[in-house]
Amino acid sequence: MKKCKLFLILILSLFININSIKADTELNLISSNEPITKTRTKENNYGVNKHWIINDNNLSNVLSTPYVDSSEKVYDFANILTEEEEKTIYTYSKEFMDKTGMEMIFVTVDMPYSYDSKNEEYAADFYDYNDFGLDLEHYDGILFLRNNYSADRYYDMYTFGSAQLYFNQNRYDDVLDTIYYKISHDDYVNGFKAFKDKCLYYYNEGIPSTYKHSYIDENGFIKKHYVAPYFIAFIISLVITIIILIILIKKNKMVKKATEASEYIDKKTINYSIKEDKFITSRTTSYTVSSSSGGGHSSGGGRSHSGSSGGGHSSGGGRHG
């Protein structure tokens, strides 16, 4: 009887320990909250479903870029968000996407870097080599990157496709400055909400004058439509018309009427025994021909940069803190 009781106690203890280990494992999985990534292979074109060409120049970038599920929108590689915070931030992203038809992605990393553009390279590759904006013509979207690297914390926003047209430098600065206090104090939920609200505000404001006559080409770069300067063209055509009229009038004045008797004399029938030229006076008219060479001109503030994919994107300049 004692042996049976002892056996039951052992079985019960083992069961409790197994459940305890299982609970601890599940707790660790929840707390780590690491984004799920997939494997890039040559057979699936390394997970790149956009039209970027994968070659020796960018293959290493592709392979070093996490391959994620593009439907998640929130990727906390730095593990600075709780599960509840991730869900809340996802709802903000979804709200922006529903109202604009553009992506809004939130990414955190803890990545050492020695220059700011390293963050931009990561953000551009992350967006380009995953399926964000795949159903949109120019892969329109906004990516917010928070690098939680302890030696130099950093954040910035990156725009892709038509989203670039809604943000000139003044708007980038306003968005990033608005959220600075919240982001630098780790209030990511309210910080990202403010980020979403500002981006949505400028979307509703429409494309600024900087890009009114611009468009996005097939590779995601800002290009400027040629707009005929009608007023200038009118002035130029008017000046040309006046010049032509002046020339015609001058030609007409070259046909002079005879006003002196000598002009009616047939000079072939008259012989002069002495012919002498006397230099009486002179008049010299001088003028200067000026020439100018024009240099390059601004294309209206186009700020597209190329990522390793060859696709274009723009950025806000970033903030440290």
Phi, psi and omega in degrees: 000316178297321180296321179296316179298317180298319181295318179296321179296319180296316179297317180296318179296318180297319180296317179296318180295320180297315178296324180294317179296318179298317180296318179297320180296314179297323179296319179295320179297319180292317184289324179288321172052031182292134178299143179281129179242155179250172183263133177269127178228160179297327182297328179256026181055036179059026177077009181264111182256005176269181187273011178295143179270126178266123180217188183296336182286331184235002182300320180295325176295318180298312184292333180271357179267126178304135179261107190241169173280115187290348181280347185284323175071336180239124185227099187262073180290336179276353178056052180248001181244147171278167179299321180294321179295320178299316180297320180293315179296324177300319180296325177293317178299315181297321179298315179298315182296320181296328184270340185241338186077014179245153177290153167219115188244139177242120183231134172239141177222164171233080192239117176299143178208154181249348176212150188300324184295345176296323176295320180294320178300317180296313182297316181296317179295319181299318181286315186291323187265010169241178190270027180291134178066019187298329182274357181259150188301316183245021178059047186297136176174170178233133177241127175257123181246129173244113174263113185268022180304120190300329182286337182195084182290146192209149171211155179198166175243145182229131182247146183228149178060218185294343178300334180298328186289343183270356186228105166272182186297324179298320180288320175303312182299318181297315180298309185293324179288326180299322186263002188303310185299314183293315181293317181291341177255020173063023175269073190288327180295307180290327178296317181287328176297316178296323177298312180298316182297318180294317179297319179293323178300313182288330174297316179291332176293334180093177182290128181290165182302332179306323185241019184303324183250029181249165177210170179254127180278182187294343179257009174086018180260146176286126176235159183248129173293142173282122179247118182296127178281087190301319181295315180296319179298322179296315180298315181297315180296325178294317179297317180297318179299316180297318179299316180297318179298319179297317180297316180296320179295318180296321178297321179294325180287344180290338176275101185261148174279146178286129181239354181235152181298323184299338182284346179264355183281139176276105187292345180286337182268001183243132177249132177257129179281329180232129177236119185226132176259128177246126179276109185267304181205172180215156176221127181247129177250127180240153177209160182247132175263117182259144178226151179220149178242128182269141177268196179288164180227160181290143179266023176092024175089017179302128186234017183298137174245156180262134173270182181293342178284341187094356179272157183266157175198166175233164180218166185269351180104339172080161177220143177259137178139000000 
